[in-house]
Amino acid sequence: MAKFYQMSREQRLQELQKAGYLNERGRAFLENNQPIPNEVADGMIENQIGQFTLPMGVAQHFVVNGTKYWVPMVTEEPSVIAAAGNGARMAFMNGGIKADAQWPRAMIGEIVWENVPDVTGAAERLKQHAADIKAIADAAHPSIVKRGGGLRSQEVVIVDGRYLKLQLAIDTQEAMGANMVDTICEAVAKAVQPWVNGELLFAVLSNDADQALVTATMSLDPMTIATKQMDGTTIAEKIVSITAFAEQDVYRAATHNKGIMNGVDAVVLAMGNDWRAIEAGAHSYASRDGHYRPLSNWQMQDGKLVGTLTMPMPIGSVGGATHLLPVVRINRKIVKINSAKVLAELIAGVGLAQNLAALRALVSSGIQAGHMALQATSLAITAGAKGDDIPKVAAKLQQVGRMDLATAKHILKHLR
Ligand code: NDP
């Protein structure tokens, strides 16, 4: 009998149903909801039984480096897209967002040995063979060299007196580059083994992408960020202050950065990229000096509120799932970007706009006020409301001011 991973999707669904994990309705739902062609989905992951969908929207008002964008975003969190558009609108009133991605960029690969009998001698030999290592790396992935990329620099480091590390910086051009870096690292590891004479521990990409940085900035007249209840200068000063607090307080810094990643991840996902890689890079960069810090910085400069976000953005315009998923092909047309550099700049701009919207809400009316309407709708649906009942339950929830499921269920019961 075929093993689960060897079965067709239909057989896997049958197995799950036979074992009591799926009923007829669940199985029919999984069978019928298939925006990705089955052979593509089956080729992408193991044990594929269906497809998981999330809402996708477009954020408006983005102008980055003078170009206007409609930005596809995929998220399950209410308010993310509205907040991104709101932040972008405020930036737009001030001339838009400026962004600059490091280019050419490089991804880091690590090759590490342990139990090296003469670790200093081995380190010296690796340094002496730098030209040979370059030739080995180029031969391992000639197509990236033809495209203008490949191995850029090498570093040999002894870690903790007992590990020998050969660190490679590789220009992966338009790709995020995980697979090509891994291929090159493994080929180099094998070829240099006689010069090291130790035990290879691993050879793989590092997700600490500190040679693929992007910076987005905006400069805002405080008047343009005023709310009905609070003047713009007070809000601007409080945004500066809450960011300074986040520099000191890790609890706040984590939430500050999560707000940025709300926007970043939503675009990364919509563009078919590896959002875990972007997350890992963001958080390792946030703690680069040994203390976890906010990724963005807000300061008053000549009467303006100036926001800056710098973070790694190892995004790909090719490779991975970018050309496999039909919806990503559509999103590429919506956003009209075919360059990893320009995409990185847009994504950083979205992160900064998202950050502005969250901080502005937080220091003025509080975060819940803005979340209320969408949160109420989500609660109404979770409570079981359908059709016309959804807005009725949502409105009543906002009226009573208690955003919880028990209240939503109570309201729905009385409505019926
Ligand atoms: P791919 O393995 O898909 O490689 C990129 C592809 O794009 C290559 O086939 C390359 O062609 C092609 N390509 C076309 N035009 C260009 C161009 N201008 N510049 C560069 N490449 C071009 O993807 P990556 O190497 O980017 O790897 C990303 C994938 O790896 C993601 O799916 C990620 O999830 C996964 N991954 C991530 C890891 C991590 O983050 N730690 C670990 C392992 C995998 P050619 O071959 O002709 O050069």
XYZ file of C-alpha atoms and ligand atoms in Angstrom:
464
model
C 0.000 0.000 0.000
C 1.237 3.488 -0.880
C 2.529 5.637 1.954
C 0.574 8.842 2.694
C 3.099 11.032 0.878
C 2.980 8.769 -2.190
C -0.825 8.985 -2.539
C -2.771 11.305 -4.796
C -4.607 14.167 -3.136
C -7.930 12.331 -3.538
C -6.493 9.251 -1.839
C -5.133 11.352 1.032
C -8.531 12.968 1.528
C -10.171 9.514 1.461
C -7.708 8.299 4.098
C -8.427 11.257 6.368
C -12.175 10.742 5.956
C -11.892 6.986 6.583
C -9.926 7.668 9.781
C -12.633 10.074 10.974
C -10.633 13.313 10.682
C -12.773 14.728 7.877
C -16.506 14.619 7.173
C -18.079 14.756 3.702
C -18.527 18.530 3.885
C -14.922 19.167 4.901
C -13.667 16.895 2.178
C -15.863 18.540 -0.483
C -14.660 21.977 0.664
C -11.005 20.975 0.315
C -11.660 19.306 -3.039
C -13.468 22.277 -4.534
C -11.361 25.193 -3.310
C -8.379 25.031 -5.562
C -7.052 28.260 -7.027
C -3.610 26.649 -7.441
C -3.627 23.854 -10.071
C -3.379 20.513 -8.264
C -0.176 19.413 -9.995
C 1.506 22.689 -8.996
C 0.362 22.422 -5.359
C 1.388 18.762 -5.245
C 4.800 19.670 -6.610
C 5.300 22.462 -4.073
C 4.786 20.640 -0.775
C 4.497 17.137 0.674
C 1.207 15.504 1.738
C -0.856 18.167 -0.019
C -4.592 17.803 0.768
C -5.952 21.212 -0.155
C -5.340 24.922 -0.217
C -5.521 27.473 2.542
C -6.821 30.865 1.568
C -6.540 34.228 3.285
C -8.187 37.518 2.395
C -6.229 39.677 -0.040
C -6.727 43.421 -0.456
C -4.960 46.390 -1.983
C -3.655 49.323 0.005
C -4.015 52.714 -1.644
C -2.208 56.059 -1.518
C 1.323 54.664 -1.701
C 3.836 56.883 -3.449
C 7.398 55.602 -3.130
C 10.275 57.403 -4.860
C 7.716 59.367 -6.868
C 5.837 56.317 -8.221
C 2.249 55.578 -7.253
C 1.436 51.984 -6.286
C -1.603 49.881 -5.541
C -0.175 47.409 -3.050
C -1.523 43.839 -2.807
C -1.590 42.646 0.803
C -2.558 39.263 2.237
C -3.511 39.154 5.896
C -5.936 37.637 8.341
C -5.721 40.624 10.719
C -8.488 43.248 10.597
C -7.335 46.873 10.124
C -3.898 46.115 8.638
C -4.752 47.255 5.108
C -6.814 50.234 6.294
C -3.946 51.328 8.560
C -1.344 50.921 5.782
C -3.455 53.086 3.467
C -3.931 55.621 6.239
C -0.182 55.852 6.895
C 0.466 56.093 3.146
C -2.123 58.873 2.814
C -0.350 60.962 5.472
C 2.992 60.360 3.750
C 1.421 61.251 0.380
C 0.282 64.630 1.773
C 3.962 65.248 2.538
C 5.436 64.222 -0.808
C 5.400 60.438 -0.312
C 7.961 57.952 0.900
C 11.612 57.771 -0.143
C 13.347 54.431 -0.070
C 16.704 53.023 -1.061
C 17.646 49.360 -1.122
C 21.286 48.276 -0.952
C 22.240 47.198 -4.481
C 24.085 45.113 -5.403
C 23.210 43.141 -2.324
C 24.627 39.918 -0.923
C 23.314 36.958 1.012
C 25.529 35.247 3.569
C 26.413 31.569 3.559
C 28.177 29.829 6.439
C 30.405 26.767 6.264
C 31.435 25.563 9.713
C 33.800 22.822 10.866
C 34.536 21.462 14.317
C 37.233 19.155 15.684
C 39.813 20.779 13.422
C 43.231 19.536 14.647
C 45.057 22.767 13.734
C 42.359 25.428 13.613
C 44.725 28.401 13.101
C 46.638 26.587 10.360
C 43.374 25.598 8.645
C 42.148 29.200 8.808
C 45.406 30.350 7.175
C 45.112 27.736 4.419
C 41.536 28.832 3.622
C 42.720 32.454 3.339
C 45.584 31.439 1.032
C 43.133 29.555 -1.211
C 40.705 32.478 -1.610
C 41.094 32.520 -5.411
C 40.499 28.751 -5.623
C 37.406 29.103 -3.421
C 36.068 31.811 -5.728
C 36.565 29.505 -8.734
C 34.847 26.598 -6.929
C 31.888 28.819 -5.987
C 31.516 30.140 -9.547
C 31.657 26.634 -10.995
C 28.997 25.450 -8.517
C 26.402 27.900 -9.895
C 27.620 29.303 -13.230
C 24.214 30.742 -14.206
C 24.272 33.318 -11.382
C 27.762 34.394 -12.459
C 26.462 34.849 -16.018
C 23.688 37.040 -14.608
C 26.304 39.282 -12.969
C 26.181 37.763 -9.479
C 28.075 35.088 -7.569
C 30.628 35.072 -4.747
C 31.630 38.619 -3.733
C 33.718 38.192 -0.585
C 34.991 35.647 1.904
C 35.781 35.777 5.587
C 37.467 33.178 7.761
C 36.613 33.274 11.469
C 37.515 31.089 14.441
C 34.480 31.006 16.740
C 34.816 30.211 20.442
C 38.317 28.852 19.775
C 36.902 25.596 18.397
C 34.739 26.239 15.351
C 36.221 27.227 12.012
C 33.882 29.264 9.846
C 34.196 30.211 6.208
C 31.635 32.931 5.542
C 30.671 33.694 1.957
C 28.843 36.807 0.721
C 27.020 35.923 -2.499
C 25.263 38.287 -4.889
C 22.046 36.432 -5.778
C 20.798 39.153 -8.164
C 16.988 39.056 -8.510
C 16.518 35.917 -6.362
C 16.280 35.679 -2.587
C 18.944 33.076 -3.119
C 18.517 30.429 -0.409
C 18.882 27.523 -2.796
C 21.756 28.990 -4.777
C 23.660 29.960 -1.608
C 23.101 26.459 -0.187
C 24.334 24.880 -3.435
C 27.466 27.038 -3.465
C 28.181 26.473 0.253
C 27.861 22.706 -0.057
C 30.125 22.606 -3.127
C 32.771 24.788 -1.448
C 32.558 22.777 1.793
C 33.289 19.567 -0.085
C 36.103 21.002 -2.205
C 38.017 22.710 0.623
C 37.809 19.726 2.996
C 41.464 18.646 2.366
C 42.679 22.133 3.440
C 40.623 22.079 6.638
C 40.995 18.490 7.745
C 38.213 18.763 10.352
C 34.593 17.613 10.659
C 32.101 19.574 8.612
C 29.268 20.664 10.949
C 27.046 22.455 8.409
C 27.023 24.506 5.221
C 23.965 26.713 4.667
C 22.494 30.170 4.089
C 22.230 32.571 7.013
C 18.932 34.421 7.338
C 20.767 37.319 8.961
C 20.634 39.317 5.726
C 22.588 42.377 6.843
C 24.032 42.904 3.372
C 20.563 43.238 1.839
C 19.330 46.291 3.753
C 16.672 48.762 2.717
C 15.882 52.172 4.211
C 12.560 54.003 3.894
C 11.997 57.551 5.139
C 9.179 60.053 5.371
C 9.120 63.621 6.618
C 5.765 64.855 7.918
C 4.366 68.252 8.729
C 2.781 67.599 12.156
C -0.414 69.346 10.967
C -1.018 66.463 8.570
C -1.125 63.853 11.337
C -3.527 65.673 13.678
C -6.675 63.853 14.804
C -10.037 65.323 15.812
C -9.031 65.024 19.457
C -5.313 65.821 19.363
C -3.152 68.386 17.567
C -0.399 67.197 15.245
C 2.554 68.548 17.229
C 1.483 66.688 20.360
C 1.038 63.478 18.352
C 4.430 63.941 16.676
C 6.164 64.472 20.030
C 4.444 61.428 21.500
C 5.488 59.306 18.492
C 9.100 60.378 19.123
C 8.702 59.586 22.810
C 7.093 56.152 22.380
C 9.888 55.200 19.962
C 12.531 56.342 22.468
C 10.748 54.220 25.078
C 10.860 51.217 22.717
C 14.641 51.698 22.418
C 14.850 50.935 26.155
C 11.965 48.503 26.655
C 12.044 45.141 24.869
C 8.351 44.469 25.541
C 7.428 47.602 23.639
C 10.118 47.097 20.945
C 8.684 43.673 20.063
C 5.205 45.152 19.581
C 6.591 48.170 17.705
C 8.280 45.789 15.247
C 5.253 43.495 15.035
C 3.292 46.520 13.812
C 5.876 47.091 11.070
C 5.792 43.396 10.119
C 1.974 43.542 9.819
C 2.517 45.495 6.626
C 5.785 43.909 5.516
C 4.583 40.299 5.808
C 1.272 41.042 4.082
C 3.079 42.286 0.942
C 5.799 39.609 1.126
C 3.070 36.960 1.217
C 1.128 38.562 -1.632
C 4.320 38.513 -3.717
C 4.908 34.786 -3.101
C 8.071 35.287 -1.052
C 9.382 33.539 2.060
C 8.037 35.664 4.903
C 9.798 33.538 7.575
C 13.099 34.580 6.023
C 12.082 38.251 6.146
C 10.887 37.842 9.758
C 14.105 36.072 10.842
C 16.228 38.752 9.175
C 14.181 41.573 10.720
C 14.464 40.300 14.270
C 18.143 39.402 14.087
C 18.812 42.889 12.682
C 16.715 44.421 15.492
C 19.049 42.816 18.031
C 22.336 43.422 16.175
C 23.947 45.321 19.093
C 22.908 42.659 21.616
C 19.753 44.528 22.709
C 16.461 44.050 20.828
C 15.451 47.450 19.438
C 12.741 49.061 17.285
C 13.511 48.793 13.566
C 12.261 52.301 12.901
C 13.243 55.625 14.336
C 11.105 58.788 14.699
C 12.675 62.194 15.381
C 11.668 65.864 15.210
C 13.884 67.668 12.676
C 13.326 71.352 11.797
C 9.703 71.156 12.899
C 9.008 67.980 10.892
C 8.375 64.470 12.163
C 10.917 62.309 10.349
C 10.511 58.530 10.295
C 13.201 56.113 9.122
C 12.991 52.363 8.815
C 16.062 50.268 8.045
C 15.780 46.501 7.849
C 17.002 43.547 5.789
C 14.771 42.840 2.805
C 16.045 39.713 1.017
C 13.104 39.665 -1.345
C 13.065 37.913 -4.719
C 11.372 38.960 -7.930
C 12.140 35.443 -9.215
C 12.663 32.051 -7.608
C 10.833 30.129 -4.903
C 7.064 30.322 -5.352
C 7.096 33.690 -7.142
C 6.344 32.264 -10.580
C 4.389 29.207 -9.456
C 1.344 30.742 -7.801
C -1.297 32.142 -10.187
C -2.343 34.835 -7.700
C 1.242 36.126 -7.431
C 1.338 36.562 -11.210
C -1.771 38.724 -10.916
C -0.288 40.675 -7.997
C 2.868 41.375 -9.996
C 0.646 42.992 -12.616
C -1.224 45.050 -10.005
C 1.932 46.339 -8.355
C 3.798 46.658 -11.679
C 7.188 45.741 -10.211
C 9.629 43.247 -11.717
C 12.714 44.247 -9.770
C 13.749 42.949 -6.348
C 15.318 46.335 -5.503
C 12.151 48.301 -6.260
C 9.994 45.706 -4.483
C 12.229 45.896 -1.388
C 11.845 49.683 -1.404
C 8.060 49.482 -1.664
C 7.830 46.892 1.134
C 9.955 49.010 3.465
C 7.679 51.956 2.639
C 4.648 49.863 3.586
C 6.316 48.866 6.869
C 7.017 52.498 7.733
C 3.494 53.664 6.806
C 2.039 50.829 8.890
C 4.262 51.891 11.782
C 3.151 55.526 11.512
C -0.542 54.582 11.527
C -0.143 52.288 14.539
C 1.923 54.762 16.597
C -0.412 57.659 15.778
C -3.440 55.651 16.894
C -1.661 54.377 19.977
C -0.602 57.800 21.296
C -3.930 59.477 20.478
C -7.231 57.586 20.618
C -5.680 54.216 21.570
C -5.342 51.203 19.334
C -8.773 49.693 19.931
C -10.761 52.658 18.594
C -9.470 52.148 15.041
C -9.730 48.367 15.262
C -13.275 48.480 16.509
C -15.310 48.350 13.276
C -13.460 45.456 11.627
C -12.955 43.679 14.923
C -16.714 43.900 15.559
C -17.439 42.397 12.136
C -14.981 39.546 12.718
C -16.545 38.845 16.129
C -20.061 38.909 14.656
C -19.060 36.313 12.011
C -17.261 34.161 14.607
C -20.395 34.271 16.792
C -22.359 32.768 13.875
C -24.014 35.857 12.365
C -24.894 35.600 8.661
C -26.009 38.061 5.955
C -27.823 41.129 7.284
C -27.224 40.062 10.874
C -23.446 40.699 10.538
C -23.610 44.539 10.382
C -26.400 44.554 12.983
C -24.352 42.550 15.499
C -21.222 44.576 14.670
C -23.021 47.897 15.198
C -24.511 46.739 18.495
C -21.099 45.507 19.673
C -19.597 48.935 19.010
C -22.536 50.595 20.722
C -22.127 48.566 23.926
C -18.334 48.932 23.660
C -17.512 45.369 24.703
C -15.455 43.548 22.090
C -15.717 39.935 23.078
C -17.231 36.778 21.675
C -19.612 36.228 24.593
C -21.156 39.675 24.023
C -21.388 39.030 20.258
C -23.173 35.705 20.871
C -25.504 37.337 23.379
C -26.413 40.102 20.910
C -26.990 37.572 18.114
C -29.247 35.435 20.325
C -31.420 38.441 21.163
C -31.526 39.540 17.531
C -32.878 36.160 16.511
P 15.353 29.300 -6.620
O 15.965 28.027 -6.130
O 14.003 29.204 -7.262
O 16.415 29.997 -7.566
C 16.176 31.158 -8.281
C 15.802 30.848 -9.722
O 15.531 32.045 -10.403
C 16.925 30.128 -10.436
O 16.384 29.041 -11.137
C 17.426 31.182 -11.427
O 17.803 30.630 -12.650
C 16.178 31.998 -11.668
N 16.456 33.354 -12.144
C 15.936 33.888 -13.274
N 16.349 35.147 -13.427
C 17.171 35.416 -12.405
C 17.885 36.588 -12.017
N 17.852 37.716 -12.748
N 18.594 36.569 -10.866
C 18.630 35.450 -10.104
N 17.968 34.297 -10.434
C 17.245 34.278 -11.584
O 15.179 30.342 -5.444
P 16.188 30.898 -4.414
O 17.570 30.393 -4.579
O 15.969 32.371 -4.419
O 15.631 30.280 -3.068
C 14.437 30.767 -2.511
C 13.616 29.613 -2.017
O 14.366 28.850 -1.079
C 12.383 30.067 -1.294
O 11.312 29.256 -1.730
C 12.702 29.766 0.160
O 11.533 29.529 0.884
C 13.560 28.554 0.080
N 14.474 28.251 1.169
C 14.745 29.114 2.195
C 15.650 28.815 3.176
C 15.972 29.821 4.237
O 15.480 30.929 4.190
N 16.808 29.503 5.221
C 16.348 27.523 3.177
C 16.040 26.706 2.018
C 15.123 27.053 1.073
P 19.245 29.963 -12.871
O 19.224 28.677 -12.106
O 19.325 29.791 -14.329
O 20.266 30.912 -12.309
